[in-house]
PDB file of C-alpha atoms and ligand atoms in Angstrom:
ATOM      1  CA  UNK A  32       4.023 -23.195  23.888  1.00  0.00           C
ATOM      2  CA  UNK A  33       3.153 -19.641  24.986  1.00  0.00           C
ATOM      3  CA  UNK A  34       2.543 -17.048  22.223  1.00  0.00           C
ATOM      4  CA  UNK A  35       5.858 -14.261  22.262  1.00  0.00           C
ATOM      5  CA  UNK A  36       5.856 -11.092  23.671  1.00  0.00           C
ATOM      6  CA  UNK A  37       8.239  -8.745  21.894  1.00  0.00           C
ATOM      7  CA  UNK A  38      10.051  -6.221  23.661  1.00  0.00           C
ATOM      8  CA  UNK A  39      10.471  -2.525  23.014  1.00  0.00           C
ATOM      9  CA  UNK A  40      13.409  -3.363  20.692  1.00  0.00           C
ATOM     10  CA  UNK A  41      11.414  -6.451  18.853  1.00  0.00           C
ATOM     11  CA  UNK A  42       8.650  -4.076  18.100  1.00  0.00           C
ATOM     12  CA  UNK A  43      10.360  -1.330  16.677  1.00  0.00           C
ATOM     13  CA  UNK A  44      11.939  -3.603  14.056  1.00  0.00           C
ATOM     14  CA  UNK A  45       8.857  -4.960  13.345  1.00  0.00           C
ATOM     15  CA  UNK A  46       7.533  -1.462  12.644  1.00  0.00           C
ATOM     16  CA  UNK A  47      10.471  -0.586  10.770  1.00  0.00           C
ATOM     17  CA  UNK A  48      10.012  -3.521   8.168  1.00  0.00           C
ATOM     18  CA  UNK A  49       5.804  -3.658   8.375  1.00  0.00           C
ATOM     19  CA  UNK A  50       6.265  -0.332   7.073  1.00  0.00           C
ATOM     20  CA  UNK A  51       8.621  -1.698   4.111  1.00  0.00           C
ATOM     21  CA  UNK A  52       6.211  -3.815   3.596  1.00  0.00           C
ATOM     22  CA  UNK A  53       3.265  -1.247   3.131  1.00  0.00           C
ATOM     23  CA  UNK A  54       5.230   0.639   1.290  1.00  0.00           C
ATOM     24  CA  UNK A  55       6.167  -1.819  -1.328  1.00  0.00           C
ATOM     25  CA  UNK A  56       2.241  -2.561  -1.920  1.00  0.00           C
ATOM     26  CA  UNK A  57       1.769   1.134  -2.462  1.00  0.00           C
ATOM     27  CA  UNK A  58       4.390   1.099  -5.294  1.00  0.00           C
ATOM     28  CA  UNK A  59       3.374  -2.038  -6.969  1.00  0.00           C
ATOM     29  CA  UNK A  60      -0.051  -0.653  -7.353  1.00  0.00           C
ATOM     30  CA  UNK A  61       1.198   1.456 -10.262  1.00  0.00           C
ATOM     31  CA  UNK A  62       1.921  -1.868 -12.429  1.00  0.00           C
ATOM     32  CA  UNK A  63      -0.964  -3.399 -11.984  1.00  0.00           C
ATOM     33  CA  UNK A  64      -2.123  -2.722 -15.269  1.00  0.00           C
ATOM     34  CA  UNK A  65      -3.624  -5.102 -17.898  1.00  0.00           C
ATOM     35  CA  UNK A  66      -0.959  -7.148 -19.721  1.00  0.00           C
ATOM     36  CA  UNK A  67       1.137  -7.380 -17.220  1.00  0.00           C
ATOM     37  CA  UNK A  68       2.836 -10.707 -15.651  1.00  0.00           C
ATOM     38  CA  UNK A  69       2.699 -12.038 -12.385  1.00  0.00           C
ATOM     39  CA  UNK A  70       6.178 -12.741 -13.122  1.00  0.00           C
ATOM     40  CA  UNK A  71       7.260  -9.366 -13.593  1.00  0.00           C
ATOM     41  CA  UNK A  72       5.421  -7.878 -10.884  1.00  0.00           C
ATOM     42  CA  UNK A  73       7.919 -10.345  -8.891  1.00  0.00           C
ATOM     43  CA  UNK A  74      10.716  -8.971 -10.282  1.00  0.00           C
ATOM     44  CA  UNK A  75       9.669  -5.787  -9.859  1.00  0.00           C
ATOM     45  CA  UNK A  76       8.773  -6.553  -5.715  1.00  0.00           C
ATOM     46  CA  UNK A  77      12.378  -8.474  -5.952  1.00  0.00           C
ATOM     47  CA  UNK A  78      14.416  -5.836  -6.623  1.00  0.00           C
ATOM     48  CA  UNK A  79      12.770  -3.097  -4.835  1.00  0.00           C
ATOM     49  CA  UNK A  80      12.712  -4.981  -1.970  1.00  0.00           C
ATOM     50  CA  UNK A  81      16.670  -5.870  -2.077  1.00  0.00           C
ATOM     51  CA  UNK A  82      17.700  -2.351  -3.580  1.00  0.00           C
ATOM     52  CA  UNK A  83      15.445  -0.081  -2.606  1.00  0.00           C
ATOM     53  CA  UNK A  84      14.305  -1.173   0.911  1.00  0.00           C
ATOM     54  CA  UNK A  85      17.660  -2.941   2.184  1.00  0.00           C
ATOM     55  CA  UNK A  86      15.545  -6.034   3.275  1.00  0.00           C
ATOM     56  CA  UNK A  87      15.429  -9.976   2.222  1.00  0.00           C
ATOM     57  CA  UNK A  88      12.427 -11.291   0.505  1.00  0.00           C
ATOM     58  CA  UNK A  89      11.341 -13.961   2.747  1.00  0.00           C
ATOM     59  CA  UNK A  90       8.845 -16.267   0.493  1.00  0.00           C
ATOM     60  CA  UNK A  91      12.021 -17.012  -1.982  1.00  0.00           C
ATOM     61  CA  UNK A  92      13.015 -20.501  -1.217  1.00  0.00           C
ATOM     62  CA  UNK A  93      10.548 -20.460   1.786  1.00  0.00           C
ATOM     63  CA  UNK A  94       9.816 -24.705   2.089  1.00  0.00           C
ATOM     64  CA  UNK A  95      11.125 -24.334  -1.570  1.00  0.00           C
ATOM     65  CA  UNK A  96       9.006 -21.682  -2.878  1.00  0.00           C
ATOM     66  CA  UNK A  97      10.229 -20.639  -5.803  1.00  0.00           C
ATOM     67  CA  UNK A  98       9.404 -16.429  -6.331  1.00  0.00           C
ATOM     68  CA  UNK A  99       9.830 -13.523  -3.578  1.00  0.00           C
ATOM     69  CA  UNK A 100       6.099 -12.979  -3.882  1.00  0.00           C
ATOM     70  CA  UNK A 101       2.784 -14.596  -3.833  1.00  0.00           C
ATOM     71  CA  UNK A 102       0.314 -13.582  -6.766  1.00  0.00           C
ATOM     72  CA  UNK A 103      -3.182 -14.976  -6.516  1.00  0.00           C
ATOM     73  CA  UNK A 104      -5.670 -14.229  -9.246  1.00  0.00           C
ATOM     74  CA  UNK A 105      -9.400 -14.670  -9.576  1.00  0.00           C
ATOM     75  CA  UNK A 106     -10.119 -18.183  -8.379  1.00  0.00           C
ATOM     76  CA  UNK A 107      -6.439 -18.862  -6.858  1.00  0.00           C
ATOM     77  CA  UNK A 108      -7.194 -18.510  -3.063  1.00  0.00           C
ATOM     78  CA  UNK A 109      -3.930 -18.222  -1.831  1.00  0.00           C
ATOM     79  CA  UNK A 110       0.069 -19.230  -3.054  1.00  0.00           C
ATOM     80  CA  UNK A 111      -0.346 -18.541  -6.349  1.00  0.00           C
ATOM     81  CA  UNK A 112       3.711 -18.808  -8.554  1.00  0.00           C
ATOM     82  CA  UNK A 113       4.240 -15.525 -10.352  1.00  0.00           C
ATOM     83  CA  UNK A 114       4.577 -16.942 -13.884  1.00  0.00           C
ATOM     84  CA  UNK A 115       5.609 -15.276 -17.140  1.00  0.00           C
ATOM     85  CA  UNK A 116       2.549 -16.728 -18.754  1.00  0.00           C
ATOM     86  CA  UNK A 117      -0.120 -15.650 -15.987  1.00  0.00           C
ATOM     87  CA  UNK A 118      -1.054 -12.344 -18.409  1.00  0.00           C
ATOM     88  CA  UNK A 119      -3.412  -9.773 -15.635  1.00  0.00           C
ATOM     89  CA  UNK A 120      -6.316  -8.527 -18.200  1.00  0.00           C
ATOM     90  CA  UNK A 121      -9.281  -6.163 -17.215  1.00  0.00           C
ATOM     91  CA  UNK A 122     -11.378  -7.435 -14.648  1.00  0.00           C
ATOM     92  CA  UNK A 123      -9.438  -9.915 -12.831  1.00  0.00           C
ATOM     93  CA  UNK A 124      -8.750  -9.627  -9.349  1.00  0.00           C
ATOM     94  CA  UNK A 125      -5.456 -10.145  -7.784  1.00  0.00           C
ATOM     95  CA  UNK A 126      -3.606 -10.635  -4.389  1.00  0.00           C
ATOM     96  CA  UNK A 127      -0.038  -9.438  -4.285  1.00  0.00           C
ATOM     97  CA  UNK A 128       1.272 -10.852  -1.088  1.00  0.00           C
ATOM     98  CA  UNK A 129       4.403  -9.772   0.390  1.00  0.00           C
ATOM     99  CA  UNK A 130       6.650 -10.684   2.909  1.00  0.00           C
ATOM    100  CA  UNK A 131      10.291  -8.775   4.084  1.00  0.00           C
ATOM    101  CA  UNK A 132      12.810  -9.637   6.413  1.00  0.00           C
ATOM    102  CA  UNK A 133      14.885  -6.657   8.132  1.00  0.00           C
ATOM    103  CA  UNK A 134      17.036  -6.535  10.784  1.00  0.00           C
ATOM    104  CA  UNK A 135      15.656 -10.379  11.334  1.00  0.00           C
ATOM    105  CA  UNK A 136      12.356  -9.416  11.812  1.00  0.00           C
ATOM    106  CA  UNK A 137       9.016 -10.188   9.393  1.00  0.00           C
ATOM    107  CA  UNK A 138       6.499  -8.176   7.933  1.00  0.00           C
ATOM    108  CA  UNK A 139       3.504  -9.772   6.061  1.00  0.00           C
ATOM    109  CA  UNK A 140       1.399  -7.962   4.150  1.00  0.00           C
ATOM    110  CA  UNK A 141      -1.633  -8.106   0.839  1.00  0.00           C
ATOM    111  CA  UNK A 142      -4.092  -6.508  -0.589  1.00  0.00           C
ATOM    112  CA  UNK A 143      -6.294  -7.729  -3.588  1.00  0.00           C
ATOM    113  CA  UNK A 144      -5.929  -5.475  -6.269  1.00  0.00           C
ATOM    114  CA  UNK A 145      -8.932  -4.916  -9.058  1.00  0.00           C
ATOM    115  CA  UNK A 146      -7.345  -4.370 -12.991  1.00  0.00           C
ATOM    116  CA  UNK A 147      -8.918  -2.185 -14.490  1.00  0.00           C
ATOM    117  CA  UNK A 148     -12.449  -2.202 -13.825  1.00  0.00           C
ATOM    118  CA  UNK A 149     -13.975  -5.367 -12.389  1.00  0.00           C
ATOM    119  CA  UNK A 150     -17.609  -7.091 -12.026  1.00  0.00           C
ATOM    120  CA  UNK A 151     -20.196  -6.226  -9.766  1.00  0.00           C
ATOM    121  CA  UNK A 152     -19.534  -9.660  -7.658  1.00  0.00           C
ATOM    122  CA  UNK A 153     -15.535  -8.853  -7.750  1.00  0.00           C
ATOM    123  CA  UNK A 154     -15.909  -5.237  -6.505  1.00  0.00           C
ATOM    124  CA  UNK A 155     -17.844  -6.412  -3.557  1.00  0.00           C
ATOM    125  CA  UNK A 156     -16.080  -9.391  -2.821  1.00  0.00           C
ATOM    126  CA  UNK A 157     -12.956  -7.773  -2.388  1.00  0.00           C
ATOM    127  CA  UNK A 158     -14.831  -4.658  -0.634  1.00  0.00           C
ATOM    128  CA  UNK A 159     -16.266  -7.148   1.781  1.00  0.00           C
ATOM    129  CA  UNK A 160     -12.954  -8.944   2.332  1.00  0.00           C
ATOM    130  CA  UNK A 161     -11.277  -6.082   3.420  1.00  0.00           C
ATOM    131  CA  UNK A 162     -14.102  -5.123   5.245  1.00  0.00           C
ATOM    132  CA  UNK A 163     -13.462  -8.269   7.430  1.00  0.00           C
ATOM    133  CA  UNK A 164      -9.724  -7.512   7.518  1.00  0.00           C
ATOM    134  CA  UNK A 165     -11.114  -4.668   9.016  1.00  0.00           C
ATOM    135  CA  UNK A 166     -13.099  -6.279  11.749  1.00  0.00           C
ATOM    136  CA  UNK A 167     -10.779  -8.252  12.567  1.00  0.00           C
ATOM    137  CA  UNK A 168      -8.301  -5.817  13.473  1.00  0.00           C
ATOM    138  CA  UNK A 169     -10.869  -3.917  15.829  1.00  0.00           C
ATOM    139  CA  UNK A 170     -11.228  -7.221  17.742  1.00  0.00           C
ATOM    140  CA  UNK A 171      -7.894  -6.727  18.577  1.00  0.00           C
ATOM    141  CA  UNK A 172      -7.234  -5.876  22.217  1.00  0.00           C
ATOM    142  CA  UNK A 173      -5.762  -7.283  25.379  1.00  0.00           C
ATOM    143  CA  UNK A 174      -7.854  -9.173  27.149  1.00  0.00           C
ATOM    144  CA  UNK A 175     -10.164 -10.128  24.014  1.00  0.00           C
ATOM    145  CA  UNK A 176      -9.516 -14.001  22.867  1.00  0.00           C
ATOM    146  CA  UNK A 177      -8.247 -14.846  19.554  1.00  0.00           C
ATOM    147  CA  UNK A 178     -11.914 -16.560  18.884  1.00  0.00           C
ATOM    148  CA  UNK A 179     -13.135 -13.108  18.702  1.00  0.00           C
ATOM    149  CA  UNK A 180     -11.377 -12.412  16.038  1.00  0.00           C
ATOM    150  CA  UNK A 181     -12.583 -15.086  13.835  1.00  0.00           C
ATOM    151  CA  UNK A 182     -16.101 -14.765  14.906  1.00  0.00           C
ATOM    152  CA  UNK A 183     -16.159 -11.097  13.670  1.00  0.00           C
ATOM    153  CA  UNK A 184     -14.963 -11.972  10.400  1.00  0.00           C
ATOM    154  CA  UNK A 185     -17.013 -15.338   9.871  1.00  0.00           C
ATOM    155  CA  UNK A 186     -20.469 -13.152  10.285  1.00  0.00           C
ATOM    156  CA  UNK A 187     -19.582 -10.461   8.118  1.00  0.00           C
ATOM    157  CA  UNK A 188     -18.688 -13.147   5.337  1.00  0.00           C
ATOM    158  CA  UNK A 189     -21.760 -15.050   5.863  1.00  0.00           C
ATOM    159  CA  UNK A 190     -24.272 -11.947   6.054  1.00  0.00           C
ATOM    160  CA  UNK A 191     -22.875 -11.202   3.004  1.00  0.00           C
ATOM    161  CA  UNK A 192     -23.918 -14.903   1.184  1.00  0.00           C
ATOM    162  CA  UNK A 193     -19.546 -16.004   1.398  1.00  0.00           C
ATOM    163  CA  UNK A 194     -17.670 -18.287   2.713  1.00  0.00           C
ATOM    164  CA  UNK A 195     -14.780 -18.591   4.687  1.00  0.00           C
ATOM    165  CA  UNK A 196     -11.515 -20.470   3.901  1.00  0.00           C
ATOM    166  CA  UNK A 197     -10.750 -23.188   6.860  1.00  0.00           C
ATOM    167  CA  UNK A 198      -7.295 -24.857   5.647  1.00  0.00           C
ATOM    168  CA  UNK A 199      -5.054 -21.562   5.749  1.00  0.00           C
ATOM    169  CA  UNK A 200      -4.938 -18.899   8.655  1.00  0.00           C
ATOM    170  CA  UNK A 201      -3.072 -15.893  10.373  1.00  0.00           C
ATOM    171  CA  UNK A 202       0.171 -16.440  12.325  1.00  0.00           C
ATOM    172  CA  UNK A 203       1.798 -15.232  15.026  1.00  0.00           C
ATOM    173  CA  UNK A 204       4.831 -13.567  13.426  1.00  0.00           C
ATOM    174  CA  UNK A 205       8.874 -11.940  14.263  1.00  0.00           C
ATOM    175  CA  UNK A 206      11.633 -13.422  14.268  1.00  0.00           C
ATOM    176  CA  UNK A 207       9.917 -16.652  12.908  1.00  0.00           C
ATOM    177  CA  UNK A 208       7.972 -16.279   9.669  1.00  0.00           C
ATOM    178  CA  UNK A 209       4.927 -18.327  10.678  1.00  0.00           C
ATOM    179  CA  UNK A 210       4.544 -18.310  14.496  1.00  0.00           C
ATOM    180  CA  UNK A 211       2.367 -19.450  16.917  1.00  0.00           C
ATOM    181  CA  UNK A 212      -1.036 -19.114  17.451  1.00  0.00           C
ATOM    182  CA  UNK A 213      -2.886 -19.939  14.663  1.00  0.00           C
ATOM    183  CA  UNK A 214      -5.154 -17.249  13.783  1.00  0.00           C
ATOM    184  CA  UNK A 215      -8.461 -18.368  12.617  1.00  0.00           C
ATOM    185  CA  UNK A 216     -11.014 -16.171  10.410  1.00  0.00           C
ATOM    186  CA  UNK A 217     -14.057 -18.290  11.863  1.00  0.00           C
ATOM    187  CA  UNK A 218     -14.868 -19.927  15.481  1.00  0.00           C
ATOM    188  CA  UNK A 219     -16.659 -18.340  18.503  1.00  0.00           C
ATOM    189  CA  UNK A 220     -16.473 -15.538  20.725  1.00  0.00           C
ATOM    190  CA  UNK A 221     -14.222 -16.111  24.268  1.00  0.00           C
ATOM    191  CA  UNK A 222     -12.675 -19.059  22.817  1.00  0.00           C
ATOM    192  CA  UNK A 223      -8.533 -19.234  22.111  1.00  0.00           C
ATOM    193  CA  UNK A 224      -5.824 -17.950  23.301  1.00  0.00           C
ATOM    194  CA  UNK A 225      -6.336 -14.338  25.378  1.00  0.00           C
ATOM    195  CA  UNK A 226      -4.398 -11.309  23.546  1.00  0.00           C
ATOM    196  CA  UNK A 227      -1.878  -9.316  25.695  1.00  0.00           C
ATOM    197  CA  UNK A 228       0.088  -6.389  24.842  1.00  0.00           C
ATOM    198  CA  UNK A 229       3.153  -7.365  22.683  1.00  0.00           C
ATOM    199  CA  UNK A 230       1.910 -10.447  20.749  1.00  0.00           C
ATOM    200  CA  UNK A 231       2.295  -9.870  16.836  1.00  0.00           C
ATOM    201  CA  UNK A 232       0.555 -11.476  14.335  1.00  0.00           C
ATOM    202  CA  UNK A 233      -1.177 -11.353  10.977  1.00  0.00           C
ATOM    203  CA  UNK A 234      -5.069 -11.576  10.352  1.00  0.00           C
ATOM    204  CA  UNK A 235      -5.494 -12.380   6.582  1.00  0.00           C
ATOM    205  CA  UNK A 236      -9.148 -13.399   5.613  1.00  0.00           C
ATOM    206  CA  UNK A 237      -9.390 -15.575   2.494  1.00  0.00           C
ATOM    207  CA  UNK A 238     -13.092 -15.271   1.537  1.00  0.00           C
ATOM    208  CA  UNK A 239     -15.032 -17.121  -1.423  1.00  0.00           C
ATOM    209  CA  UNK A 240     -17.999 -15.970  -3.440  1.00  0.00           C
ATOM    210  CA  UNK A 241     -18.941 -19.298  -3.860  1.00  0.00           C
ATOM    211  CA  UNK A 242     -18.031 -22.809  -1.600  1.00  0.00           C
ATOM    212  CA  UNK A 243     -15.491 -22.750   1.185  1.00  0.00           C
ATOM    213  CA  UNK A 244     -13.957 -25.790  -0.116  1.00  0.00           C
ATOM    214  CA  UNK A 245     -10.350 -25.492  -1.729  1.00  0.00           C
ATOM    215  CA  UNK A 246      -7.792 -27.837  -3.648  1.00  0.00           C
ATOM    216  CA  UNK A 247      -3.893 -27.690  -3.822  1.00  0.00           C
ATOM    217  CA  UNK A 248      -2.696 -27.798  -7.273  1.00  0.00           C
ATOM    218  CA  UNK A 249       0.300 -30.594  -8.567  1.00  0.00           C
ATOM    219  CA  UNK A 250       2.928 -27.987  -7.733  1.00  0.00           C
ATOM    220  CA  UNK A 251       2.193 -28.206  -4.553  1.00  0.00           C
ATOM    221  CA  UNK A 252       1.581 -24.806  -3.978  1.00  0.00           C
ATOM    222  CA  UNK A 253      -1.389 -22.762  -5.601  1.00  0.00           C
ATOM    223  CA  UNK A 254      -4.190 -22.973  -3.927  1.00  0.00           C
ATOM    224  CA  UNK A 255      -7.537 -23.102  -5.830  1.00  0.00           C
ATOM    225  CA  UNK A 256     -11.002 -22.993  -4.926  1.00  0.00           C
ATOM    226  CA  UNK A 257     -12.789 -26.079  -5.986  1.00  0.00           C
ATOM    227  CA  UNK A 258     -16.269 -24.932  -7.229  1.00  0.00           C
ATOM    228  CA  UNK A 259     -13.294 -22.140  -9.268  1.00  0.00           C
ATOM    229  CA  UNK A 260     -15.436 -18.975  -8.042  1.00  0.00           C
ATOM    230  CA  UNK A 261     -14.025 -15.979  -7.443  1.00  0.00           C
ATOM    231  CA  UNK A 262     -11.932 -15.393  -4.149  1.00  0.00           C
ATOM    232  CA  UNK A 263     -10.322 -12.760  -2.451  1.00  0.00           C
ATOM    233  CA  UNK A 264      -7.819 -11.845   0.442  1.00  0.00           C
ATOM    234  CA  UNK A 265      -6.674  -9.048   2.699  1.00  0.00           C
ATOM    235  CA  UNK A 266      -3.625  -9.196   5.415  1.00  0.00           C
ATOM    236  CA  UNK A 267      -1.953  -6.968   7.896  1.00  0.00           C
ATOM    237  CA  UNK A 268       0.645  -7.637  10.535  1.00  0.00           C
ATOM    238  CA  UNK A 269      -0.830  -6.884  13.567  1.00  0.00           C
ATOM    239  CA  UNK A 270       1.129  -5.454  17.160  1.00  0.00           C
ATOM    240  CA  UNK A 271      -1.448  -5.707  20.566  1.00  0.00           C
ATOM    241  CA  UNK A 272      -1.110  -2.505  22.265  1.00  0.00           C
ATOM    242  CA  UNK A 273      -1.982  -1.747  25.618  1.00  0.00           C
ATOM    243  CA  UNK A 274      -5.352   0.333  24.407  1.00  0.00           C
ATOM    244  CA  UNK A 275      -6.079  -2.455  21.437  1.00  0.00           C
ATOM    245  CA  UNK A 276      -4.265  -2.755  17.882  1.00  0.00           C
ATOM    246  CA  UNK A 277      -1.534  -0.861  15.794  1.00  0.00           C
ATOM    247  CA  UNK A 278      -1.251  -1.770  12.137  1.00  0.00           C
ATOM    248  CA  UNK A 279       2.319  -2.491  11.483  1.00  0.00           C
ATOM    249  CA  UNK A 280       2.089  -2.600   7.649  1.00  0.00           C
ATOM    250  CA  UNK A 281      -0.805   0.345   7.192  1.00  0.00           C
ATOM    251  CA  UNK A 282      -0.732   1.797   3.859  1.00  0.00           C
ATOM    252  CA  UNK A 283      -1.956   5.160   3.005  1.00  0.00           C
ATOM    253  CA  UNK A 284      -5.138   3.677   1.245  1.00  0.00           C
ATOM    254  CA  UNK A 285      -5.960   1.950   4.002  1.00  0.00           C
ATOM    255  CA  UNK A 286      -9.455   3.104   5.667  1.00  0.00           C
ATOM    256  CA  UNK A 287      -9.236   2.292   9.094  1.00  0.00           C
ATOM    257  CA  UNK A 288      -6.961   3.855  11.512  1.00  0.00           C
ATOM    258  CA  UNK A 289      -3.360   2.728  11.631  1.00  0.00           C
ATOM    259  CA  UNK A 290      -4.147   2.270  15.539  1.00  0.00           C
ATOM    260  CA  UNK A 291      -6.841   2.076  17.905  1.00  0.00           C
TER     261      UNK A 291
HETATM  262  N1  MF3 B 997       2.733 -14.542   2.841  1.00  0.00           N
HETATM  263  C1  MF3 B 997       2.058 -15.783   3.055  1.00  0.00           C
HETATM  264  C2  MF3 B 997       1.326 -15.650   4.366  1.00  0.00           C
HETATM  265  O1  MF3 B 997       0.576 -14.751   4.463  1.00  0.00           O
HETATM  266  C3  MF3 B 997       2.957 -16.959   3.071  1.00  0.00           C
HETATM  267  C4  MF3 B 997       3.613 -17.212   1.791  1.00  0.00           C
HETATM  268  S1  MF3 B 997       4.658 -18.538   1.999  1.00  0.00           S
HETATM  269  C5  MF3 B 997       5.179 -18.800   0.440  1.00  0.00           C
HETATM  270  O2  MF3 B 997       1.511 -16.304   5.336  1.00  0.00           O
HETATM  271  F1  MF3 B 997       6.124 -19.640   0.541  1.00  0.00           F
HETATM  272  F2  MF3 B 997       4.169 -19.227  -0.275  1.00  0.00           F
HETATM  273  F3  MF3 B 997       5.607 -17.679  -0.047  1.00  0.00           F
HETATM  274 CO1   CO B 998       0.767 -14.321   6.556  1.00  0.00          CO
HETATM  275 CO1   CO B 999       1.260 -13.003   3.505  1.00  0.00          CO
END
């Protein structure tokens, strides 16, 4: 199956509910304060995102997930069940992932989020994370395969003594939550699918301080590393432009420009 190219009308409701879903990881940033629960930051997420922003969670009953956001903390790589007995404290590190539907269009979005202040290790494992993000999103340009992407993020992981996550990837994204292609975060340069102008889809790193290897927990959900060292993980929905990449769910702490 070819990968979709959205029209002018596609890709302005995918900006219009990317930047929902930017916006609601600017205001949950405010929460994230120790003794907190994951649960609450859900219902926090849930309501803005029905009241305030006029849009649809899209994780809540999503294959039977069971919240209307994903919160992953210190050793949960990805998936993690907001719970009312998962109590944030200073130092961990958490990923509030979010995903809207407006207007029958997706926008996926997370950041990982330090409490308080964290350890040396979780500072720059997060910093480097997003850092790939980063790279990532500058391999983004028409012409440029979707194996460039991956490469770029797999050697600034690996420079930096981490590993990369194989079972879980990016997604072509719109209309359909989780798209075609796959979107790796390792492989080689020139190899995948080529990018054209149009194609939207989500890069979303999950990097480990320790082994690459990961388990899925009884409920079938969380996603844990195995050696239980730290990991962290970035994501933005992603349009291809004619000159390279816009950011559909930039944030105004975001360091890189929202297109280029
Ligand atoms: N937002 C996740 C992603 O980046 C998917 C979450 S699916 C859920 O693709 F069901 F776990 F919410
Ligand atoms: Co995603
Ligand atoms: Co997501």
């Amino acid at each position: 199956m070819a990968i979709e190219i959205k029209d002018q009308d596609a890709i302005e409701k995918m900006r219009a509910v990317g930047a929902l879903a930017g916006e609601q990881l600017e205001m949950i940033e405010n929460y994230i304060q120790p003794g907190v629960t994951t649960a609450e930051l859900d219902r926090i997420c849930h309501d803005f995102t029905l009241n305030k922003q006029g849009a649809t969670p899209a994780p809540l009953n999503y294959r039977g997930f069971p919240k209307s956001i994903c919160t992953s903390v210190n050793h949960v790589v990805c998936h993690g069940i907001p719970s009312q007995d998962k109590v944030l404290k200073k130092g961990d590190i958490v990923n509030v992932d979010v995903t809207l539907l407006k207007d029958e269009y997706h926008g996926d979005t997370s950041k990982t989020f330090v409490v308080g202040k964290a350890s040396i290790l979780a500072e720059r494992l997060t910093k480097i994370c997003q850092e790939c993000l980063y790279l990532g999103i500058q391999a983004v340009k028409p012409g440029n395969h979707f194996g460039d992407i991956g490469h770029v993020i797999q050697q600034h992981a690996e420079r930096n003594r981490f590993s990369v996550v194989r079972e879980y990837c990016g997604h072509g994204i719109g209309k359909v939550f989780h798209d075609e292609p796959q979107v790796l975060h390792y492989g080689r340069p020139g190899t995948g699918p080529e990018m054209a102008p149009g194609m939207t889809f989500t890069i979303e790193p999950m990097i480990n301080a320790g082994k690459a290897d990961v388990k899925l927990l009884s409920d079938q959900w969380t996603v844990v590393t195995r050696d239980h060292k730290l990991t962290a993980q970035w994501e933005h929905t992603i349009l291809v432009t004619d000159q390279g990449y816009e950011i559909l769910t930039a944030r105004k702490d975001d360091t890189i420009p929202r297109s280029g």
